[in-house]
Short mmCIF file of C-alpha atoms and ligand atoms in Angstrom, two decimals:
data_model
loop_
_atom_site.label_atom_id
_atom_site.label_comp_id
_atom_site.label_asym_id
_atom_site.label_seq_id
_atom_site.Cartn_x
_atom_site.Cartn_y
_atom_site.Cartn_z
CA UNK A 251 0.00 0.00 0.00
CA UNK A 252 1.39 3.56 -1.07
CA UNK A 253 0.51 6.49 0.75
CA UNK A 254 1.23 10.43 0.29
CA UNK A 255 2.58 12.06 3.27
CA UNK A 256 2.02 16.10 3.14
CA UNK A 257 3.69 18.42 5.33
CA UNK A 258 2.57 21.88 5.61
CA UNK A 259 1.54 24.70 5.80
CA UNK A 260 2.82 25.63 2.47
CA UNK A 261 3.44 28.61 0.38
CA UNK A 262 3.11 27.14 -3.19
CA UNK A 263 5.44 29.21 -5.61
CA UNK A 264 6.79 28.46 -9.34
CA UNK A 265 6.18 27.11 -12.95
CA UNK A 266 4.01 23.50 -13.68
CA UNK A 267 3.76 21.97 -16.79
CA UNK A 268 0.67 21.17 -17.83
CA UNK A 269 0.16 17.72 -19.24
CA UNK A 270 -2.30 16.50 -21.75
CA UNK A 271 -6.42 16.10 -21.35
CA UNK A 272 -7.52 12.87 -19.31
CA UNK A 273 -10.64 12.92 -20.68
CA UNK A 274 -9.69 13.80 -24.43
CA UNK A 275 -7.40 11.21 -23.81
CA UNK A 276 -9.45 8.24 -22.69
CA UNK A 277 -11.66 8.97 -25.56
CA UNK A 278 -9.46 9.68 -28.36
CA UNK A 279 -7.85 5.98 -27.75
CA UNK A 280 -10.83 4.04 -28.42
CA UNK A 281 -11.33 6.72 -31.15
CA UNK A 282 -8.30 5.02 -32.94
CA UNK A 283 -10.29 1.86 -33.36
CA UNK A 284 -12.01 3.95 -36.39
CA UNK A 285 -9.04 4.00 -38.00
CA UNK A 286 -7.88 1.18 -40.47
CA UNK A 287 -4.05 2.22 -39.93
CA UNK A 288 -1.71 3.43 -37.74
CA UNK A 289 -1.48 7.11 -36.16
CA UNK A 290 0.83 8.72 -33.45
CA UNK A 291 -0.72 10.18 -30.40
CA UNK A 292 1.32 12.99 -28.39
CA UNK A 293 0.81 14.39 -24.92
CA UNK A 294 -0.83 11.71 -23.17
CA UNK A 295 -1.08 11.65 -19.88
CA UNK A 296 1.16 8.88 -18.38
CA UNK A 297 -1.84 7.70 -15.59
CA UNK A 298 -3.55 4.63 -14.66
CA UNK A 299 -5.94 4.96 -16.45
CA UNK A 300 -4.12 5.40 -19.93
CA UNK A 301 -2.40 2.44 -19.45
CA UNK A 302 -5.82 0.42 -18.83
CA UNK A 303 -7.13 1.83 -22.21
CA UNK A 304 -3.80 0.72 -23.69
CA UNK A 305 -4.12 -2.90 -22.48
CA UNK A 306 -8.08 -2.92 -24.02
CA UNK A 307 -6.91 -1.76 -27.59
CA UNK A 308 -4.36 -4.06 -27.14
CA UNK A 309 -6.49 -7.22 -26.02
CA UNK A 310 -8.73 -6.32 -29.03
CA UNK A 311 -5.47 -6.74 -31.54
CA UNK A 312 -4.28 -3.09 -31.67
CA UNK A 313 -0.48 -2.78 -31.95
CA UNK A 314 1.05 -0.15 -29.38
CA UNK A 315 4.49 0.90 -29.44
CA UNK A 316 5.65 3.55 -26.63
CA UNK A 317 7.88 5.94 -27.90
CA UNK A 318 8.36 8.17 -25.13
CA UNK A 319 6.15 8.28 -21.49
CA UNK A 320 3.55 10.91 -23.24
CA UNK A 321 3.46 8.94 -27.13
CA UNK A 322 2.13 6.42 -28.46
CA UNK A 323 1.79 5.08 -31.84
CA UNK A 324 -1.04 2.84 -32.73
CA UNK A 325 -1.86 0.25 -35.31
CA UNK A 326 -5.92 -0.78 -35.33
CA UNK A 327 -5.20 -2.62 -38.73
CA UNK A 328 -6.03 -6.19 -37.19
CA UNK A 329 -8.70 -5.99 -34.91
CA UNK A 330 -8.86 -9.83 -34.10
CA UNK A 331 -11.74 -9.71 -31.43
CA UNK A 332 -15.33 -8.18 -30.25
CA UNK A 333 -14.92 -9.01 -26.60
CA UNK A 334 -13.57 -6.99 -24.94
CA UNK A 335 -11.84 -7.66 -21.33
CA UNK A 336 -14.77 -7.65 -19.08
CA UNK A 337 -12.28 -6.99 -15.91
CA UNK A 338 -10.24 -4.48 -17.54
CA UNK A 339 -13.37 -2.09 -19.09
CA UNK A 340 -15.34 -2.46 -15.69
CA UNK A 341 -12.18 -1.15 -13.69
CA UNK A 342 -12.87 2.57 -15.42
CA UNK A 343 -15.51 5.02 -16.76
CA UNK A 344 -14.40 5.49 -19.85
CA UNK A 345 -14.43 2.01 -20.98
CA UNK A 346 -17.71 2.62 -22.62
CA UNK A 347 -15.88 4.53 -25.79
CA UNK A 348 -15.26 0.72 -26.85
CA UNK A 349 -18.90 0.51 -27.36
CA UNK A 350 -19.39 3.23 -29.90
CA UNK A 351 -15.99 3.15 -31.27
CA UNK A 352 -16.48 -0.90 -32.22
CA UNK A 353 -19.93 -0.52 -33.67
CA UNK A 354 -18.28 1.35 -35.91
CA UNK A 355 -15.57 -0.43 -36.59
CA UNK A 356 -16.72 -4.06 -36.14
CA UNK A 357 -20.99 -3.95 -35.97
CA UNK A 358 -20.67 -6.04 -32.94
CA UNK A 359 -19.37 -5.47 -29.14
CA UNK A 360 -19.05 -6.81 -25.86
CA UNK A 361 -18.15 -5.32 -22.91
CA UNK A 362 -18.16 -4.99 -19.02
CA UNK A 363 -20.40 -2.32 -17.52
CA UNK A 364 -18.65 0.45 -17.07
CA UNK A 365 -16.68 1.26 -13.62
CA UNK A 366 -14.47 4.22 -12.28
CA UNK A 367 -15.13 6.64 -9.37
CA UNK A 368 -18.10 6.82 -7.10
CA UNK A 369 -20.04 9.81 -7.90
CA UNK A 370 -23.63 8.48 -7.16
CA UNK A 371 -25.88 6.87 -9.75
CA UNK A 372 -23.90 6.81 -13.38
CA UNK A 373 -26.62 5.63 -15.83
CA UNK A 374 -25.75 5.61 -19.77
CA UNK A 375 -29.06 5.44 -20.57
CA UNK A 376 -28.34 8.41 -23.21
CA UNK A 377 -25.35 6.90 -24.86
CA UNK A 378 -27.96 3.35 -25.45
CA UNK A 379 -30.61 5.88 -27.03
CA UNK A 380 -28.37 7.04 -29.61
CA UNK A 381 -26.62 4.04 -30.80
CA UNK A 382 -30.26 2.45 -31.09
CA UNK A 383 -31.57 5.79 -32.87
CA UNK A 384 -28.59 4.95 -35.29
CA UNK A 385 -29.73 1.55 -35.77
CA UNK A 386 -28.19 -0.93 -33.31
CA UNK A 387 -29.24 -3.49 -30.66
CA UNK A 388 -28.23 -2.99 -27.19
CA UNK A 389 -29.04 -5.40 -24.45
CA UNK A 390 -27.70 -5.20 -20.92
CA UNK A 391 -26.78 -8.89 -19.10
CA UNK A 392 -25.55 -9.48 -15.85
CA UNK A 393 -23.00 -6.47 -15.78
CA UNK A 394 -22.37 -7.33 -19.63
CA UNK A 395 -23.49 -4.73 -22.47
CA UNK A 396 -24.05 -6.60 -25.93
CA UNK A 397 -24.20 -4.26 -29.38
CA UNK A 398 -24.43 -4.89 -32.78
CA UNK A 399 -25.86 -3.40 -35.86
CA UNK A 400 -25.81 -4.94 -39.47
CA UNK A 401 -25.52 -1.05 -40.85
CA UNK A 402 -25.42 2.23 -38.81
CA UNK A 403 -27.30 4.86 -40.22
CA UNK A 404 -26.98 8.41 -39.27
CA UNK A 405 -29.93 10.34 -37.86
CA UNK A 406 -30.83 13.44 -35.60
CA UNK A 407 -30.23 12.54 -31.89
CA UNK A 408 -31.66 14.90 -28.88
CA UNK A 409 -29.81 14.12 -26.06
CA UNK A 410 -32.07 14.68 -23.23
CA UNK A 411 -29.60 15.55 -20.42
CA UNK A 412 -26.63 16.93 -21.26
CA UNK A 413 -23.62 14.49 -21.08
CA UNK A 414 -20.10 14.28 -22.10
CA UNK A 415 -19.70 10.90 -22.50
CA UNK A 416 -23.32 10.51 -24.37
CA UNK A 417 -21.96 13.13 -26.81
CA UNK A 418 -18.42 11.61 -27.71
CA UNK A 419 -20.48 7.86 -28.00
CA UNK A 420 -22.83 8.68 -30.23
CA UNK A 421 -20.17 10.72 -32.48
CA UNK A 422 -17.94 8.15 -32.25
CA UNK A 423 -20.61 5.76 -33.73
CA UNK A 424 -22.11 8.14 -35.95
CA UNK A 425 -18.31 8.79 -38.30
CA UNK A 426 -18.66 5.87 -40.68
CA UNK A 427 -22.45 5.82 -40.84
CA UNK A 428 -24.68 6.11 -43.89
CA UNK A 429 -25.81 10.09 -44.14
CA UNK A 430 -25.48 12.27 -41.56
CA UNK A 431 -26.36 12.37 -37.53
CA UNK A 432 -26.57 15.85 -35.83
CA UNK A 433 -26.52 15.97 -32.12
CA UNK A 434 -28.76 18.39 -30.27
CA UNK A 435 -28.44 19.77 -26.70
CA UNK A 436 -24.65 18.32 -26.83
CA UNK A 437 -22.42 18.98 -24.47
CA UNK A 438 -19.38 21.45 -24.80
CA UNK A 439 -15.92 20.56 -23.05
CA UNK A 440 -12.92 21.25 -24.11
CA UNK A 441 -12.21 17.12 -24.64
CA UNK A 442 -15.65 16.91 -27.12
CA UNK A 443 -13.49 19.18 -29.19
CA UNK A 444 -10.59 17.95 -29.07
CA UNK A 445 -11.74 14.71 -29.75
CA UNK A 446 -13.68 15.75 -32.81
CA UNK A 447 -10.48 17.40 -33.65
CA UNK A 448 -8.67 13.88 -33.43
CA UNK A 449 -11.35 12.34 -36.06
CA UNK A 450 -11.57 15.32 -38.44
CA UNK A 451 -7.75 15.00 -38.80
CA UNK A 452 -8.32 11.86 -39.40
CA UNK A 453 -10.48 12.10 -42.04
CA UNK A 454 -13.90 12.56 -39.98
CA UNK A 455 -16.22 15.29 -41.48
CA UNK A 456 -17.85 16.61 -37.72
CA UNK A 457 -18.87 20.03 -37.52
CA UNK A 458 -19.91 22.37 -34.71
CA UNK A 459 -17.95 21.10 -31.55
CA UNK A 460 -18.00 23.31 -29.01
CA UNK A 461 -21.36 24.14 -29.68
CA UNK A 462 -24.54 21.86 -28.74
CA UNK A 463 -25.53 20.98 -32.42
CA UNK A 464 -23.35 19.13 -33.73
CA UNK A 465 -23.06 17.64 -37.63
CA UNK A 466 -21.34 14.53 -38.29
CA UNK A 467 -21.48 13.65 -42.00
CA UNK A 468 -20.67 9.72 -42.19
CA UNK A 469 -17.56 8.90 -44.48
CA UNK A 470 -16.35 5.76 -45.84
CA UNK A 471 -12.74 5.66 -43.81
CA UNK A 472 -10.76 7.34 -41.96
CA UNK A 473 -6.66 7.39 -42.99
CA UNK A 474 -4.49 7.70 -40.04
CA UNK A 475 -1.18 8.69 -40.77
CA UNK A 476 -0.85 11.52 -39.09
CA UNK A 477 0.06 12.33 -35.61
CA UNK A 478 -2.22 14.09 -33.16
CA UNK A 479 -1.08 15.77 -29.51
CA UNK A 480 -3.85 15.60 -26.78
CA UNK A 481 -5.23 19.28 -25.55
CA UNK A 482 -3.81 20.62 -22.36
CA UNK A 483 -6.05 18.94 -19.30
CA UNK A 484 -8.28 21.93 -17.71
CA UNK A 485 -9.22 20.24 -15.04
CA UNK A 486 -5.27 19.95 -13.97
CA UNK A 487 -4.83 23.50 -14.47
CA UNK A 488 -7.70 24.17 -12.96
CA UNK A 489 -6.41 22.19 -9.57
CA UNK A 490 -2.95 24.05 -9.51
CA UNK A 491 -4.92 27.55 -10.12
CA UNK A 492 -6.68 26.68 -6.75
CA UNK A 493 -3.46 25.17 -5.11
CA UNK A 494 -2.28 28.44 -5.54
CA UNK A 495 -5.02 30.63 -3.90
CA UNK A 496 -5.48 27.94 -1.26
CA UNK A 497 -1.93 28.20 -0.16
CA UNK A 498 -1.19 31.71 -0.41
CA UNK A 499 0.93 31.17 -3.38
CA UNK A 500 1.94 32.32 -6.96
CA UNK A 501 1.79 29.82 -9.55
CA UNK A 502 2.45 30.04 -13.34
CA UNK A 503 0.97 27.00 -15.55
CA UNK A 504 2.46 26.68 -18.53
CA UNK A 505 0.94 24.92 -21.74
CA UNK A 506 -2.74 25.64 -20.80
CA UNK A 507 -5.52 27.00 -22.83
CA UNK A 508 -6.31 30.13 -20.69
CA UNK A 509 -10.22 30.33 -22.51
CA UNK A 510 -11.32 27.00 -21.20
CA UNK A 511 -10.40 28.39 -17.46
CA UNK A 512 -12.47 30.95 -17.47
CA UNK A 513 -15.19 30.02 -15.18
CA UNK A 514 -12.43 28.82 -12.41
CA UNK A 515 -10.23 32.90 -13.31
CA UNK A 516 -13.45 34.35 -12.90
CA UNK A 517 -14.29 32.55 -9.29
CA UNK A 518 -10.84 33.22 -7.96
CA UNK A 519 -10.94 37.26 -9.33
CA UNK A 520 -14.18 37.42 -7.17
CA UNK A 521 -12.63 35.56 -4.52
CA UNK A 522 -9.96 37.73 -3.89
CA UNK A 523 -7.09 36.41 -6.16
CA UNK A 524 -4.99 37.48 -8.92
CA UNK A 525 -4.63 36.05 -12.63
CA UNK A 526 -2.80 37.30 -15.27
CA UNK A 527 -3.95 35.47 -18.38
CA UNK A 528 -0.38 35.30 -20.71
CA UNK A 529 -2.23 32.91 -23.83
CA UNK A 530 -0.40 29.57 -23.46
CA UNK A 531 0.09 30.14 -19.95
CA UNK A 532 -1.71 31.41 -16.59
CA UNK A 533 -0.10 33.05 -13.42
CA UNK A 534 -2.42 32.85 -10.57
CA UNK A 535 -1.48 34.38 -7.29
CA UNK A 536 -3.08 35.66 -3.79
CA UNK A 537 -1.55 36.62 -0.51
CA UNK A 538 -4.89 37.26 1.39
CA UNK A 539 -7.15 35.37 2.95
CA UNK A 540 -9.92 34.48 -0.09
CA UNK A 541 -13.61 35.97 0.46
CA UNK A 542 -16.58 33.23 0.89
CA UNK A 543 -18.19 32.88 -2.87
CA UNK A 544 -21.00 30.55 -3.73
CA UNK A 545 -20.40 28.25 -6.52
CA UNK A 546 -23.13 26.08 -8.51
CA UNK A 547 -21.38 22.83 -10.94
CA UNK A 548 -22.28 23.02 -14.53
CA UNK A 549 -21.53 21.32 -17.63
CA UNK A 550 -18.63 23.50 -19.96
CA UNK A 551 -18.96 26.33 -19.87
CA UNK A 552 -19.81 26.58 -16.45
CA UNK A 553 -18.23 25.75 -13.44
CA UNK A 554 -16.70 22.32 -13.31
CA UNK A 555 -17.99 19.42 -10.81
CA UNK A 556 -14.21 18.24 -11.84
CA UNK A 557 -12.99 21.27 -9.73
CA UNK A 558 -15.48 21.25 -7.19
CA UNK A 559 -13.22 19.82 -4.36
CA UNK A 560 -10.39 21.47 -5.11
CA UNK A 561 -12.70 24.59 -4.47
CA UNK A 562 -14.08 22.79 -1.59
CA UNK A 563 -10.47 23.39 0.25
CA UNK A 564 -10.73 27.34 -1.00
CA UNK A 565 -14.03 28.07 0.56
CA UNK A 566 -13.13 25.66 4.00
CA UNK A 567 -10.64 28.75 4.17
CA UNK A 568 -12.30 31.66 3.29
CA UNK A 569 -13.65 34.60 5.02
CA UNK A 570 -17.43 33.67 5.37
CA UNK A 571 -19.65 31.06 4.81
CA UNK A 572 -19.65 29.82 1.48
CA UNK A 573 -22.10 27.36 -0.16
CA UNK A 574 -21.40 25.14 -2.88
CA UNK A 575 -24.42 23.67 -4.94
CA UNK A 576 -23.10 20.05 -6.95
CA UNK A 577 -25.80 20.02 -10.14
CA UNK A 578 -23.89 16.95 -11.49
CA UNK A 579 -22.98 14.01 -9.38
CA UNK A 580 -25.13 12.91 -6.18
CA UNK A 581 -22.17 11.69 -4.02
CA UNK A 582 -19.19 14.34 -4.94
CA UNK A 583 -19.15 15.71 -1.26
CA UNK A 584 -17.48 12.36 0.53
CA UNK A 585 -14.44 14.92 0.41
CA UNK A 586 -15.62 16.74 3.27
CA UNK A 587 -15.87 14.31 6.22
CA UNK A 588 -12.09 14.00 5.56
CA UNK A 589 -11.52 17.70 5.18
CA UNK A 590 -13.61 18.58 9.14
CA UNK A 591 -10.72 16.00 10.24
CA UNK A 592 -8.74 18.35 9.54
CA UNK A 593 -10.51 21.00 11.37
CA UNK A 594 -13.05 22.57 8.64
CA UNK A 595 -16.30 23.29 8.77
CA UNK A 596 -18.35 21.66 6.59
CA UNK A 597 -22.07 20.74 6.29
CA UNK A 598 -23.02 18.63 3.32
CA UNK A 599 -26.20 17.53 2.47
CA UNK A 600 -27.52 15.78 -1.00
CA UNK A 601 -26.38 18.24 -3.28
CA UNK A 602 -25.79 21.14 -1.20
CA UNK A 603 -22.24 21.99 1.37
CA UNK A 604 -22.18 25.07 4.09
CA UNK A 605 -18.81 25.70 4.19
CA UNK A 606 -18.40 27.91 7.65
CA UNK A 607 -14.41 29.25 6.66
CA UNK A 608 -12.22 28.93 9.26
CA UNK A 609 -8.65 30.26 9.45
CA UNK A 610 -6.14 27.03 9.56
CA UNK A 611 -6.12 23.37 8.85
CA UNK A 612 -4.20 20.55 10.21
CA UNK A 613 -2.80 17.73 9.52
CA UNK A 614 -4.50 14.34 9.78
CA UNK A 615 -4.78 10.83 7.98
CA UNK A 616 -7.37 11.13 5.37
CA UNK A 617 -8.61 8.95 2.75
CA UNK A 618 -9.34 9.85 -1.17
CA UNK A 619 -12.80 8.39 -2.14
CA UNK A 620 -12.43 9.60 -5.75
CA UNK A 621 -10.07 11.21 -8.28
CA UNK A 622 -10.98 15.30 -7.65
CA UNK A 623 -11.39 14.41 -4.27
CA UNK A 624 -7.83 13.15 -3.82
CA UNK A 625 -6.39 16.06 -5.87
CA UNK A 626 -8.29 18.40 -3.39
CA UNK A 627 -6.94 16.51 0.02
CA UNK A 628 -3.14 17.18 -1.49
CA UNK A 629 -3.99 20.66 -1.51
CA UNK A 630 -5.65 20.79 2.14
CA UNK A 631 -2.31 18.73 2.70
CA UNK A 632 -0.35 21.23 1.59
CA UNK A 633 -2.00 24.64 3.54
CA UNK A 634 -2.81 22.36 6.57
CA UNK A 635 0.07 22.80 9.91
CA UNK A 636 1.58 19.55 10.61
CA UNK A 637 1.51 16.42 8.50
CA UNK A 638 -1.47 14.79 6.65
CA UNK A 639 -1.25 10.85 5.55
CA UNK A 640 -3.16 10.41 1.99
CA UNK A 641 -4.60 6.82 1.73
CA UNK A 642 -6.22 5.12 -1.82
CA UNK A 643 -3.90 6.23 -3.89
CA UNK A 644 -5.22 4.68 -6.85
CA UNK A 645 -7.66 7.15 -7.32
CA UNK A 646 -5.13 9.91 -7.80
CA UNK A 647 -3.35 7.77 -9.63
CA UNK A 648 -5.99 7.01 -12.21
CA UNK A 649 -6.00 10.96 -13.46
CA UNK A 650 -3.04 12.89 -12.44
CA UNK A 651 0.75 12.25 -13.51
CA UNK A 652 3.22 12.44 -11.05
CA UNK A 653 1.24 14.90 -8.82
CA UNK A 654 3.83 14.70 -6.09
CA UNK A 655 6.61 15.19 -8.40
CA UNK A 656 4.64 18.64 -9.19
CA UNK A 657 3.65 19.87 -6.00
CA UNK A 658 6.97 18.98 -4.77
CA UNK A 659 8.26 21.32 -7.79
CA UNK A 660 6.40 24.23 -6.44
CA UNK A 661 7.80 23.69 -2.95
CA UNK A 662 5.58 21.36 -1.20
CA UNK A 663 7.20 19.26 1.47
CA UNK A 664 5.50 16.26 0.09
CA UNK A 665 6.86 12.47 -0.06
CA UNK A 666 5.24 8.91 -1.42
CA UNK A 667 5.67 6.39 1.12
CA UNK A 668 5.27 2.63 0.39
CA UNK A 669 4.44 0.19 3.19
C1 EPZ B 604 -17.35 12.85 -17.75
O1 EPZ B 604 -18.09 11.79 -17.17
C2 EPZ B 604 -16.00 12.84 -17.07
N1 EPZ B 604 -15.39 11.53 -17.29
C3 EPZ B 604 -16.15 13.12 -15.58
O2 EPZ B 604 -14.85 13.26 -15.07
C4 EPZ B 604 -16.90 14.44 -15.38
O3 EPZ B 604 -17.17 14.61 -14.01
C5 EPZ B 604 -18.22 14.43 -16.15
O4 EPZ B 604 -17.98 14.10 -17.55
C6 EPZ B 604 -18.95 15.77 -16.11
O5 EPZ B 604 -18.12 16.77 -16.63
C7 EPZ B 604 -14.84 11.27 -18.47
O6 EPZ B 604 -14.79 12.10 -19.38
C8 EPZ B 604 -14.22 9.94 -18.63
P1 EPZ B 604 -21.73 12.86 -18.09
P2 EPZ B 604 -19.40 11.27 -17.89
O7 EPZ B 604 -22.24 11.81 -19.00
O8 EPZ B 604 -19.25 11.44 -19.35
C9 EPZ B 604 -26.05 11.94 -16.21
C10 EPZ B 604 -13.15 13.07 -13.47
O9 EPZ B 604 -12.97 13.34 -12.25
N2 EPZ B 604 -26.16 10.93 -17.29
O10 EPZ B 604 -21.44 14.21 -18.65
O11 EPZ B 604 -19.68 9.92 -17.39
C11 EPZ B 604 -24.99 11.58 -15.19
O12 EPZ B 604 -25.51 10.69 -14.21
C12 EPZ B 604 -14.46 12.54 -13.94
O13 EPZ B 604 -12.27 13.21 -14.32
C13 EPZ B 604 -27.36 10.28 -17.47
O14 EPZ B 604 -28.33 10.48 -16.74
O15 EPZ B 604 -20.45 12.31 -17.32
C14 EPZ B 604 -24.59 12.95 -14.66
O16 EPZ B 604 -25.50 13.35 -13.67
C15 EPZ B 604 -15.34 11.95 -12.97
N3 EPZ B 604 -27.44 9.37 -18.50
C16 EPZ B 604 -24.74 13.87 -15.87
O17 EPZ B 604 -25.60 13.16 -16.78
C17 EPZ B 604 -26.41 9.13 -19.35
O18 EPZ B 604 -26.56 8.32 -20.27
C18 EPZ B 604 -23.45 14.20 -16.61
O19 EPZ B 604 -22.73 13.00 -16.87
C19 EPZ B 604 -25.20 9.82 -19.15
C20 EPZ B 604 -25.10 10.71 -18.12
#
């Protein structure tokens, strides 16, 4: 068992390189499946959960060479199998890319029920509606999804609620389909771009990312041969932004895309901090207490749930009483039983936390019950007096790359202990 141990309190000051999107990056590897050739993939994230999505393609007959910790290249020429790994796609979320991205390829999948963190209820009730709309058959067995289709034809889906993963699925299965499917009330993020980005350079022919129509005119192939780097992660940037107002710091990102921060620069401007936007990179600094803020989750382009934690440890801080409202995910507030251990003040109930700000934090043995959450507890590590033990590792592990390594860059006194 691995554990962080985080001794504080810390003033976090320096430069952090930004690595590439999790989520574009989970997405776009499945993605490749499309592809009857090979293609190089840059920036990658080097995290758990890459590697898992490395070992699928693989198990399905992909060939993946690793040419440096962040690249990849990829051969999908001989997919040899439809089954795919029923204990490696239930271990994460993203697993269910397979589904849409084999329909395509192969008219036939099947696949473990989706698993990754514990957010409350994660239905993909939306992602089942469009790849029947385009024409296939989707039964659900004993933790086992079965899909097939003889010929996917494209078609207008309405996504009733908006969701990422719905919205990559259905394009994924939509890109070699007869005629064309357009996507209404879509969602937005930064990693739906990028990942229509990936396809389009492909040879894909989707318009209006970014936007919640989008067009995806079905084409016979795509080409590969090219090489594609994965968009900065926001959600990483996002996290150091807060380190640095939680800690009193000054912290410059570099190789971030400053416009898709703009709901965090805006929160930490009316909190009390500073942020000078510099294009390809972000300086974020504050040496005051931050001011109590309320903050409501939203899909892109509001507010992330993804940074929600991270906030958490702001507002447990702040001067006032703050209240954060989670519109996404039931259960993303397990976060602050572990954070009043460490002397805050927090009321959570459903979807709704009172955070009462108090001055200081202090150290304590916590444990990370999902990704965000153990991303947020290295920050409270990090501002808390004395020393605070991190425990379940393997969540951080899933989504950030060498976070110590990072933190540690920036001055925290922080150290990975096995037992
Ligand atoms: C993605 O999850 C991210 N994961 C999550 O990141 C992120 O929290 C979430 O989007 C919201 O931004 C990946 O990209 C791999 P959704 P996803 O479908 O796609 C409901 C992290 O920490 N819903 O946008 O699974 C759902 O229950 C993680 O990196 C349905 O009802 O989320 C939720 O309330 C955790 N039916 C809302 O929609 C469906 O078919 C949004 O979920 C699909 C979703």
């Amino acid at each position: 068992m691995e554990k962080l141990v985080v001794t504080g309190p810390t003033s976090l000051k320096g430069d952090v390189l930004i690595g590439g999107a999790k989520n574009a990056a989970v997405a776009i590897l499945p993605a490749t499946l499309l592809i009857d050739g090979e293609c190089t993939i840059e920036n990658l994230p080097n995290i758990s959960d890459i590697k898992i999505s490395c070992e699928i393609l693989e198990k399905l007959g992909a060939k993946i060479t690793w040419i440096d910790k962040n690249t990849i290249k990829i051969d999908t020429r001989h997919i040899t199998t439809t089954k795919a790994p029923l204990d490696l796609t239930s271990k994460f979320r993203a697993s269910y890319y397979i589904i849409g991205a084999m329909l395509s390829r192969m008219g036939e999948i099947e696949v473990g029920m989706p698993g990754g963190c514990k957010l409350g209820a994660r239905p993909i009730d939306q992602h089942i509606k469009g790849f029947e709309l385009l024409g296939a058959e989707v039964t659900v067995e004993k933790g086992t999804i079965y899909a097939k289709s003889k010929e996917l034809v494209g078609c207008p889906v309405y996504m009733d609620i908006v969701s990422v993963g719905a919205t990559i699925n259905v394009m994924l299965s939509a890109v070699l389909a007869k005629g064309t499917t357009i996507i209404d009330n879509a969602a937005k993020e930064p990693h739906i771009v990028d990942v229509a980005n990936f396809l389009n350079t492909m040879g894909a022919d989707i318009r209006g990312a970014g936007t919640d129509v989008i067009k995806i005119n079905g084409v016979e192939k795509l080409h590969g041969n090219a090489t594609y780097s994965v968009v900065p992660d926001q959600i990483e940037a996002g996290t150091f932004m807060l380190a640095a107002v939680a800690t009193q710091g000054n912290v410059t990102l570099k190789n971030c895309i400053t416009k898709h921060l703009e709901s965090i620069t805006a929160k930490i401007i009316e909190i009390g901090g500073n942020v000078e936007d510099n294009g390809d990179s972000i300086r974020v600094w504050c040496d005051k207490r931050p001011r109590k803020a309320n903050i409501k989750t939203l899909p892109y382009p509001g507010f992330p749930t993804d940074l929600q934690p991270q906030m958490g440890i702001v507002l447990s801080l702040a001067d006032g009483t703050s209240i954060i409202n989670e519109s996404i995910w039931e259960s993303r507030f397990q976060y602050t039983e572990e954070l009043n251990k460490m002397g805050a003040k927090i009321t959570a109930q459903g979807k709704t936390a009172v955070f009462e700000g108090v001055e200081n934090l202090y150290g304590a043995p916590v444990y990370s019950s999902d990704l965000r959450a153990g991303a947020a507890l290295v920050i409270a590590g990090t501002v808390a007096h004395g020393t605070t033990e991190i425990f379940n590792l393997e969540h951080i592990d899933r989504g950030y790359e060498n976070i110590e390594e990072k933190f540690r860059k920036i001055g925290a006194n922080i150290q990975r202990i096995k037992e």
